[in-house]
Short mmCIF file of C-alpha atoms in Angstrom, two decimals:
data_model
loop_
_atom_site.label_atom_id
_atom_site.label_comp_id
_atom_site.label_asym_id
_atom_site.label_seq_id
_atom_site.Cartn_x
_atom_site.Cartn_y
_atom_site.Cartn_z
CA MET A 1 3.83 8.51 4.44
CA LYS A 2 1.50 8.83 7.40
CA LYS A 3 2.19 12.54 7.62
CA THR A 4 1.28 12.94 3.90
CA PHE A 5 -1.95 11.01 4.40
CA PHE A 6 -2.79 13.19 7.41
CA GLY A 7 -2.32 16.36 5.31
CA ALA A 8 -4.36 14.94 2.41
CA SER A 9 -7.19 13.89 4.75
CA LEU A 10 -7.24 17.30 6.41
CA ALA A 11 -7.27 19.06 3.02
CA LEU A 12 -10.13 16.83 1.83
CA SER A 13 -12.05 17.55 5.03
CA LEU A 14 -11.65 21.29 4.54
CA LEU A 15 -12.69 20.97 0.87
CA LEU A 16 -15.81 18.99 1.75
CA ALA A 17 -16.61 21.43 4.54
CA GLY A 18 -16.33 24.32 2.06
CA CYS A 19 -18.63 22.54 -0.41
CA ALA A 20 -21.09 21.82 2.37
CA ASN A 21 -21.13 25.48 3.39
CA GLU A 22 -21.77 26.58 -0.20
CA GLN A 23 -24.59 24.06 -0.57
CA ALA A 24 -26.08 25.10 2.78
CA ALA A 25 -26.09 28.74 1.60
CA GLU A 26 -27.76 27.71 -1.66
CA ILE A 27 -30.39 25.70 0.22
CA SER A 28 -31.02 28.70 2.50
CA GLN A 29 -31.62 30.87 -0.57
CA LEU A 30 -34.04 28.30 -2.00
CA ASN A 31 -35.91 28.16 1.30
CA ASP A 32 -36.19 31.96 1.26
CA ARG A 33 -37.72 31.80 -2.21
CA ILE A 34 -40.19 29.18 -1.08
CA ARG A 35 -41.18 31.33 1.90
CA GLN A 36 -41.66 34.31 -0.42
CA ASP A 37 -43.84 32.21 -2.74
CA SER A 38 -45.87 31.03 0.25
CA ILE A 39 -46.42 34.64 1.32
CA LEU A 40 -47.44 35.49 -2.26
CA LEU A 41 -49.95 32.62 -2.30
CA SER A 42 -51.37 33.82 0.99
CA GLU A 43 -51.77 37.32 -0.43
CA MET A 44 -53.37 35.88 -3.56
CA GLY A 45 -55.86 33.99 -1.42
CA GLN A 46 -56.78 37.20 0.37
CA GLU A 47 -57.13 39.02 -2.95
CA MET A 48 -59.31 36.21 -4.32
CA THR A 49 -61.57 36.71 -1.33
CA GLU A 50 -61.72 40.41 -2.12
CA ILE A 51 -62.51 39.57 -5.77
CA ASP A 52 -65.37 37.35 -4.68
CA GLU A 53 -66.72 40.16 -2.51
CA ALA A 54 -66.38 42.62 -5.41
CA ILE A 55 -68.16 40.22 -7.74
CA GLU A 56 -71.00 39.90 -5.25
CA GLN A 57 -71.24 43.68 -5.04
CA VAL A 58 -71.32 43.94 -8.83
CA LEU A 59 -74.00 41.32 -8.99
CA ASP A 60 -75.97 43.16 -6.34
CA TYR A 61 -75.65 46.48 -8.14
CA THR A 62 -76.48 44.85 -11.46
CA ALA A 63 -79.57 43.29 -9.97
CA ALA A 64 -80.52 46.61 -8.45
CA GLN A 65 -80.00 48.36 -11.78
CA GLU A 66 -82.13 45.80 -13.57
CA GLY A 67 -84.79 46.21 -10.90
CA LEU A 68 -84.78 49.94 -11.31
CA GLU A 69 -85.13 49.72 -15.04
CA ALA A 70 -87.88 47.12 -14.75
CA GLY A 71 -89.70 49.23 -12.19
CA GLY A 72 -89.83 52.18 -14.49
CA ILE A 73 -87.35 54.22 -12.54
CA ASP A 74 -86.03 57.16 -14.49
CA LEU A 75 -82.34 56.57 -14.88
CA SER A 76 -81.94 60.16 -16.00
CA ASP A 77 -82.56 61.23 -12.46
CA ALA A 78 -79.36 62.75 -11.09
CA SER A 79 -79.24 60.65 -7.92
CA GLN A 80 -79.93 57.47 -9.81
CA ALA A 81 -77.35 58.34 -12.44
CA GLU A 82 -74.80 59.02 -9.75
CA ARG A 83 -75.59 55.69 -8.14
CA LEU A 84 -75.27 53.88 -11.42
CA GLY A 85 -71.98 55.70 -12.12
CA LYS A 86 -70.61 54.46 -8.85
CA ILE A 87 -71.73 50.94 -9.73
CA GLU A 88 -69.97 51.16 -13.10
CA ASP A 89 -66.83 52.47 -11.42
CA ILE A 90 -66.93 49.57 -8.99
CA ILE A 91 -67.40 47.14 -11.86
CA LYS A 92 -64.45 48.62 -13.78
CA ALA A 93 -62.23 48.60 -10.71
CA SER A 94 -63.25 45.08 -9.85
CA THR A 95 -62.65 43.95 -13.42
CA ALA A 96 -59.18 45.51 -13.46
CA LYS A 97 -58.39 43.96 -10.11
CA ILE A 98 -59.60 40.56 -11.35
CA GLU A 99 -57.36 40.87 -14.41
CA ARG A 100 -54.38 41.85 -12.24
CA LEU A 101 -55.02 38.98 -9.83
CA GLU A 102 -55.39 36.54 -12.71
CA ALA A 103 -51.98 37.68 -14.01
CA ASP A 104 -50.49 37.34 -10.50
CA LEU A 105 -52.11 33.91 -10.22
CA ALA A 106 -50.56 32.79 -13.51
CA LYS A 107 -47.20 34.12 -12.34
CA SER A 108 -47.55 32.35 -9.00
CA GLN A 109 -48.55 29.11 -10.70
CA SER A 110 -45.42 29.36 -12.87
CA SER A 111 -43.36 30.08 -9.74
CA LEU A 112 -44.93 27.08 -8.02
CA LEU A 113 -43.98 24.89 -10.96
CA ASN A 114 -40.44 26.19 -10.65
CA ASN A 115 -40.61 25.61 -6.89
CA ALA A 116 -41.39 21.94 -7.53
CA GLY A 117 -38.08 21.66 -9.37
CA LEU A 118 -36.45 23.65 -6.60
CA ARG A 119 -37.82 21.27 -4.00
CA ARG A 120 -36.42 18.32 -5.90
CA SER A 121 -33.09 20.15 -6.19
CA ILE A 122 -33.20 20.96 -2.48
CA ALA A 123 -33.91 17.31 -1.66
CA ALA A 124 -30.97 16.21 -3.82
CA GLN A 125 -28.73 18.88 -2.28
CA LYS A 126 -29.77 17.86 1.23
CA LYS A 127 -29.01 14.22 0.42
CA LEU A 128 -25.61 15.19 -0.99
CA LEU A 129 -25.01 17.42 2.01
CA SER A 130 -25.86 14.55 4.34
CA GLU A 131 -23.47 12.24 2.48
CA GLN A 132 -20.72 14.85 2.56
CA GLN A 133 -21.32 15.46 6.26
CA ALA A 134 -21.02 11.72 6.86
CA GLU A 135 -17.75 11.73 4.88
CA ILE A 136 -16.54 14.73 6.89
CA ASN A 137 -17.37 12.91 10.12
CA ARG A 138 -15.53 9.81 8.91
CA LEU A 139 -12.50 11.85 7.87
CA SER A 140 -12.58 13.78 11.14
CA GLY A 141 -12.49 10.49 13.01
CA ARG A 142 -9.62 9.32 10.84
CA VAL A 143 -7.81 12.61 11.46
CA GLU A 144 -8.16 12.09 15.21
CA GLU A 145 -6.79 8.56 14.83
CA LEU A 146 -3.87 9.89 12.80
CA GLU A 147 -3.21 12.59 15.38
CA VAL A 148 -3.02 9.94 18.11
CA GLU A 149 -0.81 7.79 15.89
CA ASN A 150 1.36 10.80 15.03
CA SER A 151 1.73 11.61 18.73
CA THR A 152 2.77 8.02 19.39
CA LEU A 153 5.26 8.16 16.53
CA ARG A 154 6.72 11.41 17.87
CA GLU A 155 7.22 9.78 21.27
CA GLU A 156 8.81 6.73 19.66
CA ASN A 157 10.99 8.98 17.51
CA ALA A 158 12.12 10.91 20.59
CA THR A 159 13.01 7.63 22.29
CA LYS A 160 14.88 6.40 19.22
CA THR A 161 16.68 9.74 18.88
CA ALA A 162 17.85 9.55 22.50
CA LYS A 163 18.98 5.95 21.93
CA ILE A 164 20.84 6.95 18.76
CA GLU A 165 22.55 9.78 20.64
CA ARG A 166 23.64 7.38 23.37
CA GLN A 167 24.89 4.91 20.78
CA SER A 168 26.69 7.73 18.96
CA ASN A 169 28.40 8.78 22.19
CA ASP A 170 29.34 5.15 22.91
CA LEU A 171 30.66 4.82 19.36
CA GLN A 172 32.76 7.96 19.71
CA ALA A 173 34.15 6.68 23.00
CA ALA A 174 34.91 3.31 21.39
CA GLN A 175 36.58 5.02 18.43
CA ALA A 176 38.70 7.06 20.83
CA SER A 177 39.70 3.87 22.66
CA ILE A 178 40.52 2.18 19.35
CA GLN A 179 42.64 5.15 18.32
CA GLU A 180 44.54 5.00 21.60
CA ALA A 181 45.05 1.25 21.16
CA GLU A 182 46.25 1.80 17.58
CA ASN A 183 48.69 4.43 18.79
CA ARG A 184 50.05 2.04 21.44
CA LEU A 185 50.23 -0.72 18.83
CA MET A 186 52.19 1.53 16.49
CA GLN A 187 54.60 2.34 19.29
CA ILE A 188 55.00 -1.36 20.06
CA GLN A 189 55.41 -2.12 16.35
CA ASP A 190 58.12 0.52 16.12
CA GLN A 191 59.89 -1.08 19.08
CA VAL A 192 59.52 -4.53 17.49
CA ASN A 193 60.83 -3.24 14.17
CA GLN A 194 63.76 -1.65 15.93
CA ALA A 195 64.43 -4.87 17.84
CA GLN A 196 64.13 -6.85 14.62
CA ARG A 197 66.60 -4.56 12.92
CA GLN A 198 68.96 -4.94 15.84
CA ASN A 199 68.39 -8.70 15.86
CA GLN A 200 68.96 -8.86 12.12
CA ALA A 201 72.24 -7.05 12.57
CA VAL A 202 73.24 -9.57 15.23
CA ASN A 203 72.13 -12.45 12.99
CA ASP A 204 74.08 -11.07 10.09
CA GLN A 205 77.12 -10.77 12.30
CA ILE A 206 76.69 -14.37 13.52
CA ASN A 207 76.26 -15.62 9.95
CA ARG A 208 79.41 -13.81 8.87
CA GLU A 209 81.28 -15.35 11.80
CA TYR A 210 80.06 -18.85 10.85
CA MET A 211 81.14 -18.37 7.27
CA GLN A 212 84.49 -16.90 8.34
CA ILE A 213 85.21 -19.75 10.78
CA ALA A 214 84.36 -22.32 8.08
CA ALA A 215 86.67 -20.55 5.60
CA THR A 216 89.50 -20.44 8.16
CA LEU A 217 89.14 -24.17 8.92
CA ILE A 218 89.22 -25.01 5.22
CA GLU A 219 92.36 -22.89 4.73
CA MET A 220 94.06 -24.58 7.69
CA ALA A 221 93.16 -28.01 6.32
CA GLU A 222 94.68 -27.08 2.97
CA ASP A 223 97.93 -25.88 4.65
CA ARG A 224 99.91 -29.00 5.48
CA LYS A 225 102.66 -27.05 7.19
CA GLY A 226 100.33 -25.90 9.91
CA LEU A 227 99.43 -29.45 10.91
CA PHE A 228 101.35 -31.51 13.47
CA GLY A 229 101.17 -35.17 14.31
CA ASN A 230 98.44 -37.08 12.48
CA GLY A 231 97.72 -34.60 9.72
CA LYS A 232 95.09 -36.73 7.97
CA LYS A 233 92.95 -37.01 11.06
CA GLN A 234 93.26 -33.30 11.74
CA ARG A 235 92.25 -32.43 8.15
CA LYS A 236 89.17 -34.60 8.42
CA GLU A 237 88.15 -33.03 11.73
CA MET A 238 88.68 -29.55 10.28
CA CYS A 239 86.61 -30.37 7.20
CA ILE A 240 83.80 -31.84 9.33
CA LYS A 241 83.90 -28.79 11.60
CA ALA A 242 83.91 -26.40 8.63
CA MET A 243 80.91 -28.20 7.13
CA GLN A 244 79.09 -27.95 10.49
CA TYR A 245 79.51 -24.14 10.51
CA LEU A 246 78.41 -23.94 6.87
CA CYS A 247 75.29 -26.02 7.66
CA MET A 248 74.45 -23.79 10.64
CA ALA A 249 74.79 -20.71 8.41
CA HIS A 250 72.57 -22.34 5.79
CA GLN A 251 69.90 -23.11 8.41
CA ARG A 252 69.95 -19.42 9.37
CA GLY A 253 69.16 -18.43 5.79
CA VAL A 254 72.62 -17.95 4.25
CA TYR A 255 72.17 -19.56 0.84
CA GLN A 256 75.84 -18.98 -0.02
CA ALA A 257 76.68 -21.56 2.65
CA MET A 258 75.26 -24.41 0.51
CA THR A 259 77.44 -23.28 -2.38
CA GLU A 260 80.47 -23.43 -0.11
CA ILE A 261 79.44 -26.94 1.05
CA ASN A 262 79.27 -28.12 -2.56
CA ILE A 263 82.69 -26.60 -3.25
CA LEU A 264 84.13 -28.31 -0.18
CA GLN A 265 82.67 -31.70 -1.15
CA GLY A 266 84.16 -31.29 -4.63
CA HIS A 267 87.60 -30.23 -3.37
CA LYS A 268 90.42 -32.34 -4.86
CA LYS A 269 92.23 -32.86 -1.60
CA LEU A 270 89.62 -32.22 1.11
CA GLY A 271 86.47 -33.44 -0.62
CA LYS A 272 87.11 -37.05 0.30
CA TYR A 273 86.58 -36.21 3.99
CA VAL A 274 83.04 -34.84 3.55
CA LYS A 275 81.98 -36.15 0.14
CA TYR A 276 79.36 -38.49 1.58
CA GLU A 277 78.39 -36.27 4.50
CA SER A 278 75.23 -34.21 4.81
CA CYS A 279 74.12 -31.45 7.18
CA ASN A 280 72.16 -33.96 9.24
CA SER A 281 75.09 -36.34 9.53
CA VAL A 282 77.74 -33.77 10.35
CA MET A 283 75.49 -32.00 12.89
CA ASN A 284 75.15 -35.26 14.81
CA LYS A 285 78.92 -35.70 15.12
#
């Protein structure tokens, strides 16, 4: 935004400067016309002086002519006629010059009237030129301020750019470290998964052993021929022991073990030994 304002201010300054130059040229032309009119007035004044002198000569010759005629001078005399001819020529020339000067005077008066309007126009143009110059000065000052501000912003931008580059490098280094850590974590996770699979295989084997031992004990309790001595006591111990293994398997997540416990407690011959037992009770025996 500041850069746009700087360009707009500079463009406006150049535009005002161009207008000021055009108006200065126009004012110079008007001043030239005024100087020309002043020269013309000076020449007219000189010609008016010459007219006055010519009029005085005419009056003198006229008076002389009247004196000659009154004195009885013969105007048919060649010398007198020549003199009078010269006087008439002077009168004609003076009259023509007076007429020409009167026309020039009328023209000059018209020009002076126009010059009055020109002077007013010049005054208005000078006032406008002064105002525009003041605006140019103000904008020039603002341009200088913006240049200083722009220089400051460039320095700040350079500092921020360097900081961003450092942060970017730090971020890349951190990302590389994270990637290395993720790779190590994946390796560890693979090892854990492998260990879990191995552990699960061991657990499955243990659970199968628990279930198999319980099944063997139940079979032995059902087979009377395999029992010696106090068979009833031995059956009860076998049933309690079988239920203990089934409870351990159930605690390890073998849900089939609870089904086997229910079957054992409902057994026609062996159920009476564990019917009122629970996993908590048999595990404490």
